Amino acid sequence: MNDQPVRVAQLSCGPEHSGVQKEIYDAAEMVNAEMFFPDVTLKDITEAYQEFGLEAKSGDLKLAIARAKALVEGSVEADAVFIATCFRCSEAAIVRNELRRYIHNNSDLPVVSYSFTERTTSGTLLTRMEALTTIARRRALLAREVQEGITLGIDSGSSTTKAVVMKDNEIVGTGWTPTTEVLGSAKSVMESALEEAGIKLSEIDAVGTTGYGRYLIGNQLKADLIQEELTVNSKGAVYLADRQKGEATVIDIGGMDNKAISVQDGIPGTFTMGGICAGASGRFLEMTAKRLGIDITELGPLAMGGDSSVVPMNSYCIVFGTQSLVNALAEGHTKQDVAAAACRSVAEQVFEQQLQEVEIKEPVIMVGGTSLIQGLVNEMGKLLQTDIIVPHHSQYIGSVGSALLASGFIDNKDR
Amino acid sequence: MAKVFIYPSTSLILSDMVERFGHQPLGAAVAVREKIQTPGLDSPPMQMTPEDPKKGLKYAAVEVPAGVRGRMALFGPMIDEAEAAIIINDADLSFGCMGCSRTNELVKYLVRTREDIPVLDLNYPSDEEEGIQFVTNIKGFLDSLNMPEDESESMDNSGGEE
Amino acid sequence: MPPDKQYIPEFVGTVTKYVFVESPDVTPQMLVTAAYEISEGVMIKETCFGLQITGMPGEVSEIITELRKLDPPHIFVKDRGYPPGDTRRCRANLGGARPGYYGHEFEIGLVRYISKGLEKLGTEDNKYNYNPENTLTEKKKLPAEELVKIINSEVS
């Protein structure tokens, strides 16, 4: 990376005293970003704090408010904003949310907010930091709306690995397999997608990779684009849903973590990526299907025939949540009701834990493998009181986004 | 010479007063210096690591945010060690180590529950008259720490209880 | 992930002290000159409020005792955790001031009252006595406006 470092303004309370500041610095360094603290005076702090009108008591939160105002008013320049406060601090959560909203509504700066514990590592922060810098650094690339030439996109997720081959703005081949050995799984889906497309690897003009295994696979294939899934998936979502202009909200409930992204013209504005609780993940639905003795693909239709309200689900935890299901079955509830309750539980947790942190703007687009579970989409739609769009090939979202964005590199090659 | 815990512990004024009148201020800088001068895993800027919030568990339970527990790892041992304390109650514009209001509430509470040490409560002065009163109070309080035990006891009793 | 690095501290066993001056008679520059004259190799660094001294505790203490003599009610001393110019706390590296700076900025706006108190200590026209039962001043009205005024006068 020879680019100038992306300058990320940090608004925070607590990371220095939690041993997390170094992790923030490390994550930033890995993506050639530079953290800085917007310079304000004591006068700015007292004035900004009074003008903003949120009566926070903590000095560092007052300071964060003043720094946010300096960014919005343009007295301090930045490329992106990172807001970080302690997990479980309600005062900080209120300030964090309001600052994120304030910056999003009053500037073009991409914002990510995060609540950390002392266990937060640079690895956890990396994807978020990478997305922030991508939005700041690659606006031109992210503006791409049409796929050109022949490109391959591979998405190496925590649960499944997917590939698509695209040609002249059409998906011509796909591959899907549960993730086992990262490179092996990638090779397998790549071969399936190429075979279905009737295209040889040598004919591919550009390759893009995303997901957990993106670096390993990307380096192996000498990929043109190695990109985190937040920007790739939001791009893929608006592309497949044909909502490339204007506002949208993208929800991707993954096997290990969830993404909620507020998008403007295909570019993420604010986003969150959860991953603290497995109860709010696709993995919980997999366990439910297993317990019900059905394939995960049958869970959605089953849930559609049930009533989620009759089965109590009072746990955030994947283990105790499953126990609730077992109890419900023992009490004589139908499989349909239990399947619906599991979908309801995941939707509720994502709604409570993450969707509060982004602006929900219609249309809401659900993507990723879990978007094929109609019961889940249905429960989420009920919670958000909107009709959710699930685009075609939504389970291949990362691969499609990668293939689309990778085609931006074709012109730069000697061919 | 007494070890005097100061609040806000980043206070220039209190640190100066305590030292000027012959005692040892226990403030954030002293705790941070110890961190900065101790070898270990590199963790800029303060050399605080995830171990510090764990040390803070002595003062606050695990559901208390990491930033509070980390700060308590700095302040807690100083409160334990203190022989006296001075608290400025309206220290609203303090940042960094003092930047968390929840920590500050706990710090003040823990100082007050140390019933075996004298505590001086003050507000920041907002004019010259209050400045004179402020300094007189600090000087009087710090001087009382120097007195031999029997004398200081008799002074405590001179408050009009008899 | 970058590998964990070992941290090897510098200036172990030293202390660093800020010396602030807020005086009609003594400028920060005069303070620095005086400090250099008696420093004997102890590290002195000029700052906008005064200076920082780094050395072994005894040496630093001696210099501070001497410096205070220049203008006792208007010179204020405070411990600092970091040695001077430490990149972890340097404004040039952070982009903005370290958090502690604002606390100093606030208190520097008030030290004129402290100076007055120090001048009046032990004088006959000091009508105040230390009464342990009554040390909290009644807060006057408009402290916020007063504060902004103080800050404005300090900043401009």
PDB file of C-alpha atoms in Angstrom, chain C:
ATOM      1  CA  MET C   1      -1.677  -9.407  13.676  1.00  0.00           C
ATOM      2  CA  PRO C   2       1.483  -7.551  14.655  1.00  0.00           C
ATOM      3  CA  PRO C   3       3.485  -9.560  17.187  1.00  0.00           C
ATOM      4  CA  ASP C   4       3.481  -8.419  20.810  1.00  0.00           C
ATOM      5  CA  LYS C   5       6.466  -6.231  21.491  1.00  0.00           C
ATOM      6  CA  GLN C   6       8.368  -6.034  24.742  1.00  0.00           C
ATOM      7  CA  TYR C   7       8.338  -2.641  26.356  1.00  0.00           C
ATOM      8  CA  ILE C   8      11.596  -1.379  27.781  1.00  0.00           C
ATOM      9  CA  PRO C   9      11.040   1.764  29.801  1.00  0.00           C
ATOM     10  CA  GLU C  10      13.347   4.747  29.650  1.00  0.00           C
ATOM     11  CA  PHE C  11      14.245   7.114  32.489  1.00  0.00           C
ATOM     12  CA  VAL C  12      13.562   4.472  35.133  1.00  0.00           C
ATOM     13  CA  GLY C  13      13.795   5.899  38.639  1.00  0.00           C
ATOM     14  CA  THR C  14      13.404   9.479  37.506  1.00  0.00           C
ATOM     15  CA  VAL C  15      10.568  11.849  38.197  1.00  0.00           C
ATOM     16  CA  THR C  16       9.161  14.474  35.863  1.00  0.00           C
ATOM     17  CA  LYS C  17       7.506  17.590  37.234  1.00  0.00           C
ATOM     18  CA  TYR C  18       5.639  20.375  35.528  1.00  0.00           C
ATOM     19  CA  VAL C  19       6.449  23.842  36.765  1.00  0.00           C
ATOM     20  CA  PHE C  20       3.738  26.324  35.845  1.00  0.00           C
ATOM     21  CA  VAL C  21       4.122  30.044  36.220  1.00  0.00           C
ATOM     22  CA  GLU C  22       1.246  32.491  36.163  1.00  0.00           C
ATOM     23  CA  SER C  23       2.841  35.696  37.344  1.00  0.00           C
ATOM     24  CA  PRO C  24       2.985  39.389  36.467  1.00  0.00           C
ATOM     25  CA  ASP C  25       6.688  39.434  37.334  1.00  0.00           C
ATOM     26  CA  VAL C  26       8.143  36.110  36.229  1.00  0.00           C
ATOM     27  CA  THR C  27       7.728  34.870  32.650  1.00  0.00           C
ATOM     28  CA  PRO C  28       8.094  31.231  31.575  1.00  0.00           C
ATOM     29  CA  GLN C  29      11.266  32.285  29.793  1.00  0.00           C
ATOM     30  CA  MET C  30      12.768  33.701  33.007  1.00  0.00           C
ATOM     31  CA  LEU C  31      11.875  30.485  34.779  1.00  0.00           C
ATOM     32  CA  VAL C  32      13.571  28.409  32.105  1.00  0.00           C
ATOM     33  CA  THR C  33      16.718  30.539  32.244  1.00  0.00           C
ATOM     34  CA  ALA C  34      16.849  30.239  36.016  1.00  0.00           C
ATOM     35  CA  ALA C  35      16.303  26.484  35.790  1.00  0.00           C
ATOM     36  CA  TYR C  36      19.116  26.016  33.269  1.00  0.00           C
ATOM     37  CA  GLU C  37      21.498  27.912  35.530  1.00  0.00           C
ATOM     38  CA  ILE C  38      20.981  25.492  38.392  1.00  0.00           C
ATOM     39  CA  SER C  39      20.089  22.358  36.451  1.00  0.00           C
ATOM     40  CA  GLU C  40      23.542  20.715  36.320  1.00  0.00           C
ATOM     41  CA  GLY C  41      22.601  18.344  33.577  1.00  0.00           C
ATOM     42  CA  VAL C  42      19.048  17.627  34.740  1.00  0.00           C
ATOM     43  CA  MET C  43      16.648  17.661  31.774  1.00  0.00           C
ATOM     44  CA  ILE C  44      14.729  20.902  31.372  1.00  0.00           C
ATOM     45  CA  LYS C  45      12.062  21.401  28.700  1.00  0.00           C
ATOM     46  CA  GLU C  46      10.180  24.610  28.067  1.00  0.00           C
ATOM     47  CA  THR C  47       6.392  24.445  27.648  1.00  0.00           C
ATOM     48  CA  CYS C  48       3.730  27.067  27.013  1.00  0.00           C
ATOM     49  CA  PHE C  49       2.850  27.185  30.721  1.00  0.00           C
ATOM     50  CA  GLY C  50       6.379  26.990  32.100  1.00  0.00           C
ATOM     51  CA  LEU C  51       8.671  24.002  32.019  1.00  0.00           C
ATOM     52  CA  GLN C  52       9.181  20.345  32.747  1.00  0.00           C
ATOM     53  CA  ILE C  53      12.057  18.955  34.763  1.00  0.00           C
ATOM     54  CA  THR C  54      13.179  15.334  34.615  1.00  0.00           C
ATOM     55  CA  GLY C  55      15.798  13.820  36.883  1.00  0.00           C
ATOM     56  CA  MET C  56      16.352  11.836  40.021  1.00  0.00           C
ATOM     57  CA  PRO C  57      13.845  12.819  42.738  1.00  0.00           C
ATOM     58  CA  GLY C  58      16.399  14.617  44.942  1.00  0.00           C
ATOM     59  CA  GLU C  59      17.842  16.694  42.095  1.00  0.00           C
ATOM     60  CA  VAL C  60      14.412  17.686  40.825  1.00  0.00           C
ATOM     61  CA  SER C  61      13.261  18.596  44.301  1.00  0.00           C
ATOM     62  CA  GLU C  62      16.275  20.882  44.850  1.00  0.00           C
ATOM     63  CA  ILE C  63      15.717  22.718  41.583  1.00  0.00           C
ATOM     64  CA  ILE C  64      12.033  23.165  42.370  1.00  0.00           C
ATOM     65  CA  THR C  65      12.774  24.556  45.808  1.00  0.00           C
ATOM     66  CA  GLU C  66      15.044  27.127  44.191  1.00  0.00           C
ATOM     67  CA  LEU C  67      12.619  27.988  41.404  1.00  0.00           C
ATOM     68  CA  ARG C  68       9.708  28.462  43.791  1.00  0.00           C
ATOM     69  CA  LYS C  69      11.742  31.180  45.524  1.00  0.00           C
ATOM     70  CA  LEU C  70      11.485  33.343  42.390  1.00  0.00           C
ATOM     71  CA  ASP C  71       7.801  34.022  43.038  1.00  0.00           C
ATOM     72  CA  PRO C  72       6.299  31.612  45.581  1.00  0.00           C
ATOM     73  CA  PRO C  73       2.593  32.425  45.205  1.00  0.00           C
ATOM     74  CA  HIS C  74       2.710  32.297  41.401  1.00  0.00           C
ATOM     75  CA  ILE C  75       4.674  29.138  40.706  1.00  0.00           C
ATOM     76  CA  PHE C  76       2.863  25.799  40.764  1.00  0.00           C
ATOM     77  CA  VAL C  77       4.322  22.321  40.552  1.00  0.00           C
ATOM     78  CA  LYS C  78       2.756  19.013  39.589  1.00  0.00           C
ATOM     79  CA  ASP C  79       3.924  15.462  38.953  1.00  0.00           C
ATOM     80  CA  ARG C  80       3.859  14.102  35.419  1.00  0.00           C
ATOM     81  CA  GLY C  81       3.717  10.406  34.545  1.00  0.00           C
ATOM     82  CA  TYR C  82       5.595  10.682  31.263  1.00  0.00           C
ATOM     83  CA  PRO C  83       9.038  12.051  30.503  1.00  0.00           C
ATOM     84  CA  PRO C  84       9.031  15.253  28.409  1.00  0.00           C
ATOM     85  CA  GLY C  85       8.375  14.949  24.682  1.00  0.00           C
ATOM     86  CA  ASP C  86       7.112  11.366  25.040  1.00  0.00           C
ATOM     87  CA  THR C  87       5.597  10.485  21.652  1.00  0.00           C
ATOM     88  CA  ARG C  88       2.746   8.630  23.327  1.00  0.00           C
ATOM     89  CA  ARG C  89       1.511  11.902  24.765  1.00  0.00           C
ATOM     90  CA  CYS C  90       2.865  14.425  22.266  1.00  0.00           C
ATOM     91  CA  ARG C  91       0.303  16.612  20.517  1.00  0.00           C
ATOM     92  CA  ALA C  92       2.195  16.259  17.229  1.00  0.00           C
ATOM     93  CA  ASN C  93       1.549  12.510  17.315  1.00  0.00           C
ATOM     94  CA  LEU C  94      -1.937  12.478  18.758  1.00  0.00           C
ATOM     95  CA  GLY C  95      -3.350  15.186  16.519  1.00  0.00           C
ATOM     96  CA  GLY C  96      -4.879  16.867  19.540  1.00  0.00           C
ATOM     97  CA  ALA C  97      -3.968  17.656  23.093  1.00  0.00           C
ATOM     98  CA  ARG C  98      -3.568  14.826  25.589  1.00  0.00           C
ATOM     99  CA  PRO C  99      -6.609  14.638  27.879  1.00  0.00           C
ATOM    100  CA  GLY C 100      -4.731  15.973  30.914  1.00  0.00           C
ATOM    101  CA  TYR C 101      -3.982  19.212  29.091  1.00  0.00           C
ATOM    102  CA  TYR C 102      -7.571  20.399  29.367  1.00  0.00           C
ATOM    103  CA  GLY C 103      -7.577  19.887  33.106  1.00  0.00           C
ATOM    104  CA  HIS C 104      -4.473  22.063  33.347  1.00  0.00           C
ATOM    105  CA  GLU C 105      -6.041  24.623  31.054  1.00  0.00           C
ATOM    106  CA  PHE C 106      -9.046  24.762  33.364  1.00  0.00           C
ATOM    107  CA  GLU C 107      -7.067  25.054  36.582  1.00  0.00           C
ATOM    108  CA  ILE C 108      -4.636  27.600  35.170  1.00  0.00           C
ATOM    109  CA  GLY C 109      -7.719  29.787  34.726  1.00  0.00           C
ATOM    110  CA  LEU C 110      -8.253  29.625  38.490  1.00  0.00           C
ATOM    111  CA  VAL C 111      -4.742  29.867  39.895  1.00  0.00           C
ATOM    112  CA  ARG C 112      -4.917  33.643  40.262  1.00  0.00           C
ATOM    113  CA  TYR C 113      -7.353  33.009  43.137  1.00  0.00           C
ATOM    114  CA  ILE C 114      -4.973  30.478  44.623  1.00  0.00           C
ATOM    115  CA  SER C 115      -2.131  32.979  44.320  1.00  0.00           C
ATOM    116  CA  LYS C 116      -4.242  35.487  46.205  1.00  0.00           C
ATOM    117  CA  GLY C 117      -4.855  32.866  48.886  1.00  0.00           C
ATOM    118  CA  LEU C 118      -1.143  32.111  49.151  1.00  0.00           C
ATOM    119  CA  GLU C 119      -0.299  35.799  49.438  1.00  0.00           C
ATOM    120  CA  LYS C 120      -2.801  36.214  52.254  1.00  0.00           C
ATOM    121  CA  LEU C 121      -1.713  33.140  54.212  1.00  0.00           C
ATOM    122  CA  GLY C 122      -0.793  34.119  57.733  1.00  0.00           C
ATOM    123  CA  THR C 123      -1.445  37.829  57.126  1.00  0.00           C
ATOM    124  CA  GLU C 124      -3.622  39.840  59.435  1.00  0.00           C
ATOM    125  CA  ASP C 125      -6.224  40.763  56.855  1.00  0.00           C
ATOM    126  CA  ASN C 126      -6.991  37.095  56.165  1.00  0.00           C
ATOM    127  CA  LYS C 127     -10.290  36.808  57.971  1.00  0.00           C
ATOM    128  CA  TYR C 128     -10.608  33.070  57.296  1.00  0.00           C
ATOM    129  CA  ASN C 129      -9.681  30.296  59.655  1.00  0.00           C
ATOM    130  CA  TYR C 130      -9.611  26.596  58.960  1.00  0.00           C
ATOM    131  CA  ASN C 131     -12.750  25.077  60.369  1.00  0.00           C
ATOM    132  CA  PRO C 132     -12.940  21.354  59.583  1.00  0.00           C
ATOM    133  CA  GLU C 133     -16.715  21.428  59.964  1.00  0.00           C
ATOM    134  CA  ASN C 134     -17.242  24.014  57.272  1.00  0.00           C
ATOM    135  CA  THR C 135     -14.971  23.838  54.269  1.00  0.00           C
ATOM    136  CA  LEU C 136     -17.382  23.784  51.355  1.00  0.00           C
ATOM    137  CA  THR C 137     -18.025  27.208  49.896  1.00  0.00           C
ATOM    138  CA  GLU C 138     -21.591  28.069  48.953  1.00  0.00           C
ATOM    139  CA  LYS C 139     -21.657  27.961  45.185  1.00  0.00           C
ATOM    140  CA  LYS C 140     -22.424  31.346  43.720  1.00  0.00           C
ATOM    141  CA  LYS C 141     -24.843  31.774  40.833  1.00  0.00           C
ATOM    142  CA  LEU C 142     -23.699  31.639  37.221  1.00  0.00           C
ATOM    143  CA  PRO C 143     -20.607  29.496  37.622  1.00  0.00           C
ATOM    144  CA  ALA C 144     -20.848  28.369  33.975  1.00  0.00           C
ATOM    145  CA  GLU C 145     -20.817  31.889  32.561  1.00  0.00           C
ATOM    146  CA  GLU C 146     -18.051  32.840  34.948  1.00  0.00           C
ATOM    147  CA  LEU C 147     -16.124  29.835  33.742  1.00  0.00           C
ATOM    148  CA  VAL C 148     -16.571  30.687  30.070  1.00  0.00           C
ATOM    149  CA  LYS C 149     -15.420  34.237  30.847  1.00  0.00           C
ATOM    150  CA  ILE C 150     -12.326  32.940  32.580  1.00  0.00           C
ATOM    151  CA  ILE C 151     -11.587  30.554  29.761  1.00  0.00           C
ATOM    152  CA  ASN C 152     -12.118  33.216  27.110  1.00  0.00           C
ATOM    153  CA  SER C 153      -9.754  35.570  28.867  1.00  0.00           C
ATOM    154  CA  GLU C 154      -7.161  32.814  29.063  1.00  0.00           C
ATOM    155  CA  VAL C 155      -7.514  31.639  25.482  1.00  0.00           C
ATOM    156  CA  SER C 156      -7.701  34.994  23.674  1.00  0.00           C
TER     157      SER C 156
END
